[in-house]
Coordinates of C-alpha atoms in Angstrom, one line a residue:
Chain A
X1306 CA -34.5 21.9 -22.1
X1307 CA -33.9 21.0 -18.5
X1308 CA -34.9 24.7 -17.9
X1309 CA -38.1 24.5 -18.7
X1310 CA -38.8 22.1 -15.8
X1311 CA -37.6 23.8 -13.2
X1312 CA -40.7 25.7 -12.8
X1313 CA -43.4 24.3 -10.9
X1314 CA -46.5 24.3 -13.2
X1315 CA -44.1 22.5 -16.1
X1316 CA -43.2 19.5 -13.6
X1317 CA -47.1 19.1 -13.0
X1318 CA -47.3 19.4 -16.5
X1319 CA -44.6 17.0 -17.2
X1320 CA -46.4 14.2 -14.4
X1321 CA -49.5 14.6 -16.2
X1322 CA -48.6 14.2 -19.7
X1323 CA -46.4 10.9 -18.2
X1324 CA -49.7 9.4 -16.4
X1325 CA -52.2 10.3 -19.8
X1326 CA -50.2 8.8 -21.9
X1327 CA -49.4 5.9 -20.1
X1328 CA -52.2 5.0 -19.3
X1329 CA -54.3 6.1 -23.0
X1330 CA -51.4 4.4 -24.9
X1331 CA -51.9 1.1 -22.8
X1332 CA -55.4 0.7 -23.3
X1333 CA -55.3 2.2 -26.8
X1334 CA -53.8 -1.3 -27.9
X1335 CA -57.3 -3.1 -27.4
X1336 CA -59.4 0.0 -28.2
X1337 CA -57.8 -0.7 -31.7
X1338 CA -57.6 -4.2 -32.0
X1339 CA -61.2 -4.7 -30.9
X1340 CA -62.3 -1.5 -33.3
X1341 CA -63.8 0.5 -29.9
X1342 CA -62.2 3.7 -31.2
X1343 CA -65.7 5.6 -31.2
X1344 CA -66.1 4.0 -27.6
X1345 CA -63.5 6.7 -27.2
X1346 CA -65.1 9.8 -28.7
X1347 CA -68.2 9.2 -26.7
X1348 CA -66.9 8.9 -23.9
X1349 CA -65.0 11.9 -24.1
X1350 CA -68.1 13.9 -25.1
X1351 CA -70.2 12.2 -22.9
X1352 CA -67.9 13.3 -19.8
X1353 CA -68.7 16.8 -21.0
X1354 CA -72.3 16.8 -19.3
X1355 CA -70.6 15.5 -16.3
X1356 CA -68.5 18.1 -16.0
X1357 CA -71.4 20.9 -16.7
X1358 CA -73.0 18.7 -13.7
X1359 CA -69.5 19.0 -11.4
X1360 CA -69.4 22.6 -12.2
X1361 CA -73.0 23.0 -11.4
X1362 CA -72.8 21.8 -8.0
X1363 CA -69.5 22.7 -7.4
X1364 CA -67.1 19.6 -6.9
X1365 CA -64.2 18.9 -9.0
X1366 CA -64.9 18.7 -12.6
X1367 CA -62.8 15.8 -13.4
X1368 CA -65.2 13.4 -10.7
X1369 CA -68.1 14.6 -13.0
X1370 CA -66.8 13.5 -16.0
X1371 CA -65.6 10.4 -14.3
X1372 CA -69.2 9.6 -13.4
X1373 CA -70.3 10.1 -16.7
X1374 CA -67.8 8.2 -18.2
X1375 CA -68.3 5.4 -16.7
X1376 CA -71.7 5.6 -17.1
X1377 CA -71.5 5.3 -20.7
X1378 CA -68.6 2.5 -20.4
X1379 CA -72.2 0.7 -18.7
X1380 CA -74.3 1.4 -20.9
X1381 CA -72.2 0.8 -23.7
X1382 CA -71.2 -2.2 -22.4
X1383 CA -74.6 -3.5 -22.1
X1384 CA -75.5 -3.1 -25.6
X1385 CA -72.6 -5.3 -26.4
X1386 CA -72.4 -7.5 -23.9
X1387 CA -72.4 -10.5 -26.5
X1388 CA -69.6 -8.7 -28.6
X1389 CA -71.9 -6.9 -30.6
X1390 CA -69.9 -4.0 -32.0
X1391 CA -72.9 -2.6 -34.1
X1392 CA -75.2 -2.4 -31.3
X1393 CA -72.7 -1.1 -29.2
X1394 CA -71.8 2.3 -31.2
X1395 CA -75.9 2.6 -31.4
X1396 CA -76.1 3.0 -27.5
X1397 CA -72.9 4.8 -27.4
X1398 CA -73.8 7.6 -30.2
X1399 CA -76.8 8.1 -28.3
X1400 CA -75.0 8.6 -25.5
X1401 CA -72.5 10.5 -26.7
X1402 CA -75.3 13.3 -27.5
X1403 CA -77.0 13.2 -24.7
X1404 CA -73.7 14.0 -22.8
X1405 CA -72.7 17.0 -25.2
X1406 CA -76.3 18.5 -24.8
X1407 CA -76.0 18.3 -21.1
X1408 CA -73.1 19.4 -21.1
X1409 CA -74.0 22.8 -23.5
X1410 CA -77.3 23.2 -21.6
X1411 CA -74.6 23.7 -18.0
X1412 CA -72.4 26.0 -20.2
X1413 CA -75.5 28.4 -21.3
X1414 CA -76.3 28.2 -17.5
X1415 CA -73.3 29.1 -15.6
X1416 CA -71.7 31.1 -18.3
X1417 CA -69.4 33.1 -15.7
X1418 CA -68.1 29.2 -15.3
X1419 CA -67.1 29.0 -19.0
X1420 CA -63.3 29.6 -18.5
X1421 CA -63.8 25.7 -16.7
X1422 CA -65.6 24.2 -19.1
X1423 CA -63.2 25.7 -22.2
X1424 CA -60.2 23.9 -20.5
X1425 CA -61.6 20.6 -20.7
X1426 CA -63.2 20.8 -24.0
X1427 CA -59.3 21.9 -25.8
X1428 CA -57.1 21.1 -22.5
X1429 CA -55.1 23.1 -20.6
X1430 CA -52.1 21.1 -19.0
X1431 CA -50.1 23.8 -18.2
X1432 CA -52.9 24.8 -15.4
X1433 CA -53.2 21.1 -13.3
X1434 CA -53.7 21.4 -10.0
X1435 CA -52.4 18.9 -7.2
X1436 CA -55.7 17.4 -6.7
X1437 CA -55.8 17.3 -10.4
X1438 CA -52.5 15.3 -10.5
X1439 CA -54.1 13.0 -7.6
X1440 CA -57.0 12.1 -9.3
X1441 CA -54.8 11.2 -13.0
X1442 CA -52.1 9.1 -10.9
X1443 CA -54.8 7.1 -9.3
X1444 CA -56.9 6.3 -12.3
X1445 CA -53.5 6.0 -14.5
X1446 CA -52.4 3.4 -11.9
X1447 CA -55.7 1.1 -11.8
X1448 CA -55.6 1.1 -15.3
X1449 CA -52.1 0.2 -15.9
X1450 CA -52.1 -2.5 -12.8
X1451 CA -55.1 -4.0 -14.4
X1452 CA -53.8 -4.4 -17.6
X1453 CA -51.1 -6.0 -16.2
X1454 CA -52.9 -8.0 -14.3
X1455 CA -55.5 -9.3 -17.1
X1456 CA -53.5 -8.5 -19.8
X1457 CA -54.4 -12.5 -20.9
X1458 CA -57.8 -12.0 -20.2
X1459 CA -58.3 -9.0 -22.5
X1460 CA -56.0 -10.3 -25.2
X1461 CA -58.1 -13.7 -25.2
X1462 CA -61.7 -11.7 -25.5
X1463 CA -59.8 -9.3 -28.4
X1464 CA -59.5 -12.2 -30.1
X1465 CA -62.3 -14.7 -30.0
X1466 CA -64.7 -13.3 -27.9
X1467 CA -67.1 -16.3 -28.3
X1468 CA -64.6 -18.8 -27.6
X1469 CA -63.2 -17.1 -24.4
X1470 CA -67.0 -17.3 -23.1
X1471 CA -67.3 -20.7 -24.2
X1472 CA -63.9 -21.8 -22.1
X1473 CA -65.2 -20.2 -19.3
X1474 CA -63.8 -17.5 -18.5
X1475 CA -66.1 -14.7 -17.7
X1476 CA -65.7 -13.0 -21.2
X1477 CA -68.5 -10.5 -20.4
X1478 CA -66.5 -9.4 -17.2
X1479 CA -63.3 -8.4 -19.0
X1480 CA -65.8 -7.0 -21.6
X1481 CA -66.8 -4.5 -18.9
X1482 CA -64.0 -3.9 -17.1
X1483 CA -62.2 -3.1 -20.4
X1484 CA -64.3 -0.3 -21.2
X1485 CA -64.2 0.8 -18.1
X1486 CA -60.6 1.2 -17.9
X1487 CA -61.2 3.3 -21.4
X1488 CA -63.4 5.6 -19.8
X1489 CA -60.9 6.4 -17.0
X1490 CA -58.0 6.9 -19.4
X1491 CA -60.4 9.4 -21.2
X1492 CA -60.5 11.1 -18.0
X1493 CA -57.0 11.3 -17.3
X1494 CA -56.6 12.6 -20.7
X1495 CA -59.3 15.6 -20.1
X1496 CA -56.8 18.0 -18.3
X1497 CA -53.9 17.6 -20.9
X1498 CA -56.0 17.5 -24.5
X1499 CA -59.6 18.1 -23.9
X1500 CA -62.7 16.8 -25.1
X1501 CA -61.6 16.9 -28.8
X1502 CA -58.4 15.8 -28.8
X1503 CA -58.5 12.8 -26.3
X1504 CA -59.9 10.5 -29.6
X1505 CA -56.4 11.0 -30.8
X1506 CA -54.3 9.9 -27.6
X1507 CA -57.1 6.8 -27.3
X1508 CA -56.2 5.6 -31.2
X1509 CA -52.8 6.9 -32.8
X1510 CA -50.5 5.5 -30.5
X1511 CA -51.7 1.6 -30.9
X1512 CA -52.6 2.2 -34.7
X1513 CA -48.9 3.8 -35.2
X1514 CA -47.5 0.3 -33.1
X1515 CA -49.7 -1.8 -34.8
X1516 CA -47.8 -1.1 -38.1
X1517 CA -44.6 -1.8 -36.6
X1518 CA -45.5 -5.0 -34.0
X1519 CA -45.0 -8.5 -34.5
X1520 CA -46.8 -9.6 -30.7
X1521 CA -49.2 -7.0 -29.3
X1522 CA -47.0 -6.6 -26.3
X1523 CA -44.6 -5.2 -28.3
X1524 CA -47.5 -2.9 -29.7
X1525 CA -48.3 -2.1 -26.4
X1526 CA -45.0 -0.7 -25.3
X1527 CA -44.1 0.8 -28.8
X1528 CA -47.7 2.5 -28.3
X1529 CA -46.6 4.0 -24.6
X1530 CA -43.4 4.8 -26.3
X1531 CA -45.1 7.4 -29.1
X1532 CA -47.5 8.9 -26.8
X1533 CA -44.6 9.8 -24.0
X1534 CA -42.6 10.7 -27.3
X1535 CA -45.5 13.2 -28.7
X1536 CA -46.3 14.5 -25.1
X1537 CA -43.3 15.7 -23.9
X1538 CA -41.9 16.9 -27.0
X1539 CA -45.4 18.7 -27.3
X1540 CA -44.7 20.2 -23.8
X1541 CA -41.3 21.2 -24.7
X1542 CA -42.2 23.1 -27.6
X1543 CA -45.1 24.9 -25.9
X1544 CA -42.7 26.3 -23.3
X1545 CA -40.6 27.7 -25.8
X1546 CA -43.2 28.7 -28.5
X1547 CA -46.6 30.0 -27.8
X1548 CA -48.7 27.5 -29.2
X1549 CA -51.5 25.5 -27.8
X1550 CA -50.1 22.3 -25.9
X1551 CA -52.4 20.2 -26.8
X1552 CA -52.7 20.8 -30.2
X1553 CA -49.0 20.2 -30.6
X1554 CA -49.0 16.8 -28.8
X1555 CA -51.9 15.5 -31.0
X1556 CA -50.2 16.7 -34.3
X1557 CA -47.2 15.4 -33.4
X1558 CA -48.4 12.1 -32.2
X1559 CA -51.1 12.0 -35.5
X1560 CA -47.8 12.6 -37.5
X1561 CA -46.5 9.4 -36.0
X1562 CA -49.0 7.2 -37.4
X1563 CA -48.6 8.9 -40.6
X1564 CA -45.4 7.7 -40.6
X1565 CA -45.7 4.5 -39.3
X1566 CA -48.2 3.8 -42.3
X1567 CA -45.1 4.4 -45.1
X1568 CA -42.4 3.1 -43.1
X1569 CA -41.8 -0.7 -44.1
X1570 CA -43.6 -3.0 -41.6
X1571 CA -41.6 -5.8 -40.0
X1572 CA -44.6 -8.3 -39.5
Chain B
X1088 CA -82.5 -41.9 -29.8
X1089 CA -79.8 -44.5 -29.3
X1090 CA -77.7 -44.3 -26.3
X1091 CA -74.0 -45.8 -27.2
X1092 CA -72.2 -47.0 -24.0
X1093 CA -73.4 -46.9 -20.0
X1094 CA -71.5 -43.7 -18.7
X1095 CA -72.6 -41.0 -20.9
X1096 CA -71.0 -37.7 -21.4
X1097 CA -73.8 -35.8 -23.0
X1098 CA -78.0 -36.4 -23.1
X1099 CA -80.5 -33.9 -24.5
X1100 CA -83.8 -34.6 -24.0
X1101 CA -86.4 -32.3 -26.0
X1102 CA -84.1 -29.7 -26.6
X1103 CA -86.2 -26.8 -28.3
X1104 CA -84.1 -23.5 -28.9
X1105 CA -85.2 -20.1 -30.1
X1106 CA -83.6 -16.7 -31.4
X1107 CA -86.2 -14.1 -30.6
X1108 CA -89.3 -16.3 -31.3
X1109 CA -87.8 -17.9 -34.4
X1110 CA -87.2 -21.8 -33.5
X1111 CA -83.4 -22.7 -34.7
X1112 CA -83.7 -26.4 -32.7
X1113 CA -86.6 -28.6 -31.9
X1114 CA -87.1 -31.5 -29.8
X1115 CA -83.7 -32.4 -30.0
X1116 CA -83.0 -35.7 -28.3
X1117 CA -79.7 -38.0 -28.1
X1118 CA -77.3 -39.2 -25.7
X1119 CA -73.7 -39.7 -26.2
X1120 CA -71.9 -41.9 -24.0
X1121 CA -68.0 -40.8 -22.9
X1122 CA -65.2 -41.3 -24.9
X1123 CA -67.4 -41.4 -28.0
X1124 CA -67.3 -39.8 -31.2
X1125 CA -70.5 -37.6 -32.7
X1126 CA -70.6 -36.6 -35.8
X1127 CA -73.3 -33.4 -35.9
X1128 CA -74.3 -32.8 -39.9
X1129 CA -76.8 -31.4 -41.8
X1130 CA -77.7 -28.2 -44.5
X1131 CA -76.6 -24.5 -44.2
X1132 CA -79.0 -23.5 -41.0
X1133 CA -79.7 -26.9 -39.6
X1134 CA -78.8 -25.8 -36.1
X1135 CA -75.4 -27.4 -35.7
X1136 CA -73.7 -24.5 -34.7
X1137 CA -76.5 -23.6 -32.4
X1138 CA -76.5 -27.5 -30.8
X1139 CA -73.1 -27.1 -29.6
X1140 CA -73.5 -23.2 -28.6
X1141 CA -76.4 -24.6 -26.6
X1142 CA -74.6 -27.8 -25.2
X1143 CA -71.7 -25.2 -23.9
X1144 CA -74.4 -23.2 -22.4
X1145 CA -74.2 -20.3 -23.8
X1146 CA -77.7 -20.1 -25.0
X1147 CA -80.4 -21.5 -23.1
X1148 CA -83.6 -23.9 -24.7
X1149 CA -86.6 -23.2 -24.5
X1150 CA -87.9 -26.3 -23.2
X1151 CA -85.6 -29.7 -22.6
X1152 CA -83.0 -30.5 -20.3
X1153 CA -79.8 -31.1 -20.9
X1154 CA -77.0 -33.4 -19.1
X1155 CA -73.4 -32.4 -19.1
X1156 CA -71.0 -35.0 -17.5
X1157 CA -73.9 -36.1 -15.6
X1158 CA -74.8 -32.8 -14.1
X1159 CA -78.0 -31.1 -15.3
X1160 CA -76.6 -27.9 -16.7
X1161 CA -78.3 -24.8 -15.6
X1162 CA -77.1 -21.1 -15.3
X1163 CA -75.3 -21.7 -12.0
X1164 CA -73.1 -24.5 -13.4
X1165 CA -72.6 -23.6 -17.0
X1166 CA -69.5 -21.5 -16.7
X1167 CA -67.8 -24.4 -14.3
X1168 CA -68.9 -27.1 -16.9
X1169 CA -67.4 -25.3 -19.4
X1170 CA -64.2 -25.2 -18.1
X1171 CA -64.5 -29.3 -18.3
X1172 CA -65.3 -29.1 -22.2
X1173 CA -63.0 -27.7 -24.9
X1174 CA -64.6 -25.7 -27.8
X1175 CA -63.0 -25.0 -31.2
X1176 CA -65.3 -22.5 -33.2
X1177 CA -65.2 -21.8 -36.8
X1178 CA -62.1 -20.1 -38.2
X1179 CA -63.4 -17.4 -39.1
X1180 CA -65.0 -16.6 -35.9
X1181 CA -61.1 -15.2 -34.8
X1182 CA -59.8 -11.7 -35.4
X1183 CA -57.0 -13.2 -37.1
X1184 CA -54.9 -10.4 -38.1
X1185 CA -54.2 -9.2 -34.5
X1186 CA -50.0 -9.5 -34.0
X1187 CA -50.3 -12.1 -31.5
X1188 CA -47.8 -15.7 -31.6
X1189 CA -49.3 -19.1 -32.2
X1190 CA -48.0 -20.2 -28.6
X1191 CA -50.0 -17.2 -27.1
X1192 CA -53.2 -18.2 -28.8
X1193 CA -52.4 -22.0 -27.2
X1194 CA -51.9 -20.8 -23.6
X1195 CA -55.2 -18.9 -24.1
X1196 CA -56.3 -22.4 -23.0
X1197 CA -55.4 -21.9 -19.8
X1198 CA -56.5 -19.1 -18.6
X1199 CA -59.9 -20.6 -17.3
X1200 CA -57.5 -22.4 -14.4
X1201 CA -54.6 -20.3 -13.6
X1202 CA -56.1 -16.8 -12.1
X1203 CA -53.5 -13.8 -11.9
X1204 CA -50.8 -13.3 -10.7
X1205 CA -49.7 -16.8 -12.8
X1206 CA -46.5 -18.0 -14.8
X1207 CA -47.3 -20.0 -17.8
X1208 CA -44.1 -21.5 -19.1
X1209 CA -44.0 -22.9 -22.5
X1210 CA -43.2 -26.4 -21.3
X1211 CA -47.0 -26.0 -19.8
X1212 CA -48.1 -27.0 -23.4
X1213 CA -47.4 -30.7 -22.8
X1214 CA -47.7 -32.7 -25.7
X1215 CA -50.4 -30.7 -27.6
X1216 CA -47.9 -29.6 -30.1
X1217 CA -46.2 -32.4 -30.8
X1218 CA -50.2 -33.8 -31.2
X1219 CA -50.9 -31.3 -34.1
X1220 CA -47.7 -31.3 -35.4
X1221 CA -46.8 -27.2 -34.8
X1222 CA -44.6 -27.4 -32.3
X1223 CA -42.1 -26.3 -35.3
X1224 CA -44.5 -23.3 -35.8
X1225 CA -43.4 -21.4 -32.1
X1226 CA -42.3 -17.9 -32.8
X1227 CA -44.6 -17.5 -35.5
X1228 CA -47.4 -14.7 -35.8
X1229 CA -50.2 -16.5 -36.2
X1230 CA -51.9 -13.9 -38.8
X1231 CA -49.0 -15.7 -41.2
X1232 CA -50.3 -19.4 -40.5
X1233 CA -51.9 -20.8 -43.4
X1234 CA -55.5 -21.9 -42.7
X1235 CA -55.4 -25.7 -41.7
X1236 CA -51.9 -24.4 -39.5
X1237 CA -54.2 -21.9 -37.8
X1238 CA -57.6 -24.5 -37.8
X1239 CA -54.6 -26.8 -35.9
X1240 CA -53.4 -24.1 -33.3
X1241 CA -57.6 -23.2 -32.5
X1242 CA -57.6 -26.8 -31.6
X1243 CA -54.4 -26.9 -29.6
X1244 CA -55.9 -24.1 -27.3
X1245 CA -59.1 -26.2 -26.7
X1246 CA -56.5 -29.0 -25.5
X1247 CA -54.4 -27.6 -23.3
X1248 CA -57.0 -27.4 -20.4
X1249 CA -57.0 -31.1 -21.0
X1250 CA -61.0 -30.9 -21.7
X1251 CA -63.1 -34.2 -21.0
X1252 CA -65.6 -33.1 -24.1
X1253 CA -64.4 -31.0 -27.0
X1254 CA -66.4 -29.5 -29.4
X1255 CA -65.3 -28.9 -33.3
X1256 CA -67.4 -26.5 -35.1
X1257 CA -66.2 -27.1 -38.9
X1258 CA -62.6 -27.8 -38.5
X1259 CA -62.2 -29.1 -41.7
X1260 CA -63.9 -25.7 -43.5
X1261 CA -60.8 -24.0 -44.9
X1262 CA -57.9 -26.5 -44.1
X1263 CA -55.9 -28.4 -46.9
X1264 CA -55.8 -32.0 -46.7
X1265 CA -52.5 -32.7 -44.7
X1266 CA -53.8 -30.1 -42.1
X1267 CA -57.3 -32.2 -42.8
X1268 CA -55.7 -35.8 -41.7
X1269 CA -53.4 -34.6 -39.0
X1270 CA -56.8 -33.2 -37.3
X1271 CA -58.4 -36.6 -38.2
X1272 CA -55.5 -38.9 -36.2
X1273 CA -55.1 -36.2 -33.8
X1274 CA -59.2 -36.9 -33.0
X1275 CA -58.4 -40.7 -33.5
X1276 CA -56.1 -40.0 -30.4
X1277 CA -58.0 -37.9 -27.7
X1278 CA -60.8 -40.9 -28.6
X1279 CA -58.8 -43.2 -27.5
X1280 CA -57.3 -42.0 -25.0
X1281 CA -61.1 -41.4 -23.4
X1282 CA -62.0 -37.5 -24.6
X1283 CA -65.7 -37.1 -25.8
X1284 CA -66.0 -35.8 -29.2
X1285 CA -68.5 -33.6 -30.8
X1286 CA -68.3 -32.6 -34.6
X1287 CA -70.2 -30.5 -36.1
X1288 CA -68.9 -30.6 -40.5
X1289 CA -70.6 -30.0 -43.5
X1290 CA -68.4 -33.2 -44.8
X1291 CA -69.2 -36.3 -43.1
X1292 CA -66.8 -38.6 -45.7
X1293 CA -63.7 -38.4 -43.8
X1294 CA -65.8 -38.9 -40.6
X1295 CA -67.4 -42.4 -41.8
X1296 CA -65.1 -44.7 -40.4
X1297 CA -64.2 -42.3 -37.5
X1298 CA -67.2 -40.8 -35.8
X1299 CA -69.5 -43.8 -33.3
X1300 CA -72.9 -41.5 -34.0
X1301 CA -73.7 -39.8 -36.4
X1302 CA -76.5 -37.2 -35.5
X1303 CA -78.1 -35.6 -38.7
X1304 CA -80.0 -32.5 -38.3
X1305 CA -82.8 -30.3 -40.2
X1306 CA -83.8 -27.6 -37.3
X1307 CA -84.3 -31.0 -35.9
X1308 CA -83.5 -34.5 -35.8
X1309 CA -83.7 -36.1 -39.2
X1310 CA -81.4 -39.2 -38.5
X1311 CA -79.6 -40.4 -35.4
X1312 CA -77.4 -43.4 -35.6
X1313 CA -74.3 -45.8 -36.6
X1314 CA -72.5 -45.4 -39.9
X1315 CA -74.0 -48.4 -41.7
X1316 CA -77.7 -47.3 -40.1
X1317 CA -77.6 -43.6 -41.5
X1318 CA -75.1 -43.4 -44.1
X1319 CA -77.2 -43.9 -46.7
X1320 CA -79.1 -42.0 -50.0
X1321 CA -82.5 -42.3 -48.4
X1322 CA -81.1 -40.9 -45.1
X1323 CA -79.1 -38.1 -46.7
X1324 CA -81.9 -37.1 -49.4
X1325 CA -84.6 -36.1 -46.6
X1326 CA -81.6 -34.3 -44.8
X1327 CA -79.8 -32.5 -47.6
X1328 CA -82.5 -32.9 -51.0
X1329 CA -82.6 -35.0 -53.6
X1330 CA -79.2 -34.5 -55.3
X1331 CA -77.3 -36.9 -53.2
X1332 CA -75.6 -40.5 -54.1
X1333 CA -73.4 -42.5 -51.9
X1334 CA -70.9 -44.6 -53.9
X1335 CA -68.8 -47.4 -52.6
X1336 CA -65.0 -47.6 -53.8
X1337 CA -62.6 -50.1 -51.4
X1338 CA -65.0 -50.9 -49.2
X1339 CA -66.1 -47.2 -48.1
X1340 CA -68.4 -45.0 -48.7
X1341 CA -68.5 -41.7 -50.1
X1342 CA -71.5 -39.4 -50.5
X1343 CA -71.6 -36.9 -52.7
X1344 CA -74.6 -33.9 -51.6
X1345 CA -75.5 -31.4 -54.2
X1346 CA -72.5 -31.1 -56.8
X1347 CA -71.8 -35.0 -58.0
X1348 CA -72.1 -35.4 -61.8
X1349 CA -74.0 -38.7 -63.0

């Protein structure tokens, strides 16, 4: 096994599969509990016009699907900036189109590109680059310090968004800054799964945990635990079979929570 | 509207609120003086849940002013003022089955006045547990808290910022009656020990010989006064309809709104 890192592109690999799931496992535990899984999906499919843009003018695509990311963590955010979830997957399925269409109209523009946009849309770990790697350990940092930091904060607003306004913290804040520390966890995801399969890395680990957790630190960490679990084996397997990386990580991960849902809970 | 008292905590004076051009209070006027006891009642979509919502200032009026621990309370001050209140909303307003322990719920309290990085020891709770009588429920997740236990725990994290007004929003909705009259003593406590109470219930009877005012409300004032002033069937007919009667057994009195048999 210990073989299959001694190559150079696996270790990358192996330091980007440790900051995505990090950091999507750690936020994944309030992206469940406060029900934001399609804040997720958008995202993700939203960063796709923002990398159609990146590629377009010819700066790394990973800081145009940041941009757009976070632009829909705003606008999204807005819409349900007094906890409304309804009104919040409203702005962010509209969103979440306009992204993909962007992001089809670059493609059917730059089609020599296409080879750049098809490794974001189903991953491509095995091919990170060392600004790549950068970019993922900053963003996987920020969002693990601040979850650290707030992790009060956030758990308050998860549970009684009203009443954490109402004692004053500054609910709406936390609000934000929650989903924008989704929207860079979807990023740091891109490289490893893609587009389509980052949804998975931003729900199954927490729902898995949540089966098993009595406190939702516990959840937290349990949820870390099954994403670097699903990851690495994923990796693993890849080097030695030719199968798709990503694919393996998310069926291995979404075989997790099928477990998790027949094993006995110990709430 | 009476003012109880010379320092007041609270004074509203033609307080008119609106969601999106539909009036929910109007011309709401009352003072309430500190360490007293309001008792906010009144019909399904009376505004009581709005009064307080609007007193915490997190919605604005239309028109009025309104005077919080004798500051005018504006956008600038709200969220500071706010940190001097406590504010226990209805039960069901809580995601209650996230895994989270009843003492993580309480120290929720304090996050308001401890920024990160910050230590909260479990000693911090001082004797708000002993207060509500959960201090034997530590450890436990509070999605397996029987309603009055959880109602109690709600109201322990309003307490531990030591709040000068707190605010109930139904805290009786849902609770059995030993979680009912350890809340009542509990109240009976803070007022004497000086904390300003605001109540909103849709059952005033265990409030009549607690509560100093009792404000009844209709989208807007109906009835503002002392127990023997407003606790009566005239009173509670133009608030709630005509099915009402208010019998006396022992010396207090019970009313009985919209499901008594005669």
């Amino acid at each position: 096994m210990l073989e299959a890192f001694s190559y150079d592109f696996m270790q990358r690999a192996l330091l980007a599969a440790v900051f995505m799931s990090v950091s999507c496992a750690t936020i994944s535990t309030f992206v469940v509990l406060r029900g934001l899984s399609f804040m997720g999906a958008g995202v993700a499919h939203a960063a796709l016009g923002g990398i159609g843009l990146a590629v377009f003018i010819g700066i790394n695509p990973l800081l145009g699907a940041l941009l757009f990311a976070l632009l829909l963590a705003l606008v999204a955010g807005y819409a349900g900036r007094k906890g409304s979830a309804k009104r919040m997957d409203v702005a962010i399925g509209v969103f979440f189109a306009f992204g993909m269409a962007l992001g089809v109209l670059f493609i059917s523009l730059l089609e020599e590109y296409a080879v750049q946009f098809w490794a974001l849309i189903f991953g491509d770990i095995l091919a990170v680059s060392d600004l790549d790697l950068m970019l993922m350990a900053a963003m996987a940092s920020i969002v693990v310090i601040s979850v650290a930091l707030f992790f009060r904060e956030f758990l308050s607003i998860t549970f009684d968004f009203e009443a954490a306004l109402a004692s004053g913290i500054n609910a709406t804040f936390y609000h934000y800054f929650m989903l924008v520390l989704i929207a860079l966890s979807v990023v740091v995801a891109l490289k490893c799964v893609g587009v389509l399969l980052v949804f998975a890395m931003l729900t199954a680990p927490a729902a898995a945990a949540y089966e098993l957790s009595k406190t939702v630190r516990g959840m937290l960490l349990l949820s870390v635990a099954f994403a670097l679990t699903s990851s690495i084996s994923g990796l693993i397997i890849s080097f030695y079979v030719p199968l798709a990386t990503s694919a393996l990580i998310v069926i291995i991960l979404s075989s997790i929570f099928f477990v998790s849902l027949v094993v006995p809970s110990r709430k | 509207m009476p003012a109880t008292g010379s320092e007041e905590a609270l004074r509203l004076e033609g307080v008119t609120v609106a969601y999106g051009g539909v009036v929910a209070l109007e011309d709401v006027s009352f003072s309430l003086h500190k360490g007293g006891f309001l008792c906010v009642a009144g019909p399904n979509g009376a505004g009581k849940t709005t009064l307080l919502r609007t007193i915490l200032g997190l919605l604005r009026p239309r028109n009025g002013e309104i005077y919080v621990l004798g500051e005018k309370l504006d956008r600038r001050n709200a969220a500071r003022l706010r940190r001097r209140m406590g504010y226990v909303p209805q039960l069901d307003r809580a995601e209650r089955d996230i895994p989270v322990l009843m003492e993580d719920i309480v120290l929720m309290g304090y996050l308001p006045q401890l920024r990160p990085p910050r230590t909260l020891r479990k000693a911090d709770f001082g004797n708000v547990l002993e207060l509500l009588r959960i201090d034997e429920l530590k450890g436990k997740p509070f999605s397996q808290l029987s309603g009055g236990q959880q109602q109690r725990v709600l109201i322990a994290r309003a307490l531990v910022g030591d709040p000068e007004i707190l605010l109930l929003d139904e805290p009786f909705s849902g609770v059995d009656p030993l979680s009912q009259r350890i809340i009542l003593e509990a109240l009976c406590s803070l007022k004497e020990n000086g904390t300003t109470i605001i109540l909103v219930t849709h059952d005033i009877n265990p409030l009549f010989r607690v509560a100093d005012l009792f404000l009844f409300l209709k989208g807007r004032v109906v009835a503002c006064g002392g127990a023997d002033d407003v606790f009566n069937e005239e009173t509670l007919r133009r608030v709630y309809g005509a099915n009402v009667r208010v019998f006396t057994t022992d010396g207090e009195k019970h009313a009985a709104i919209g499901d008594y048999h005669a």
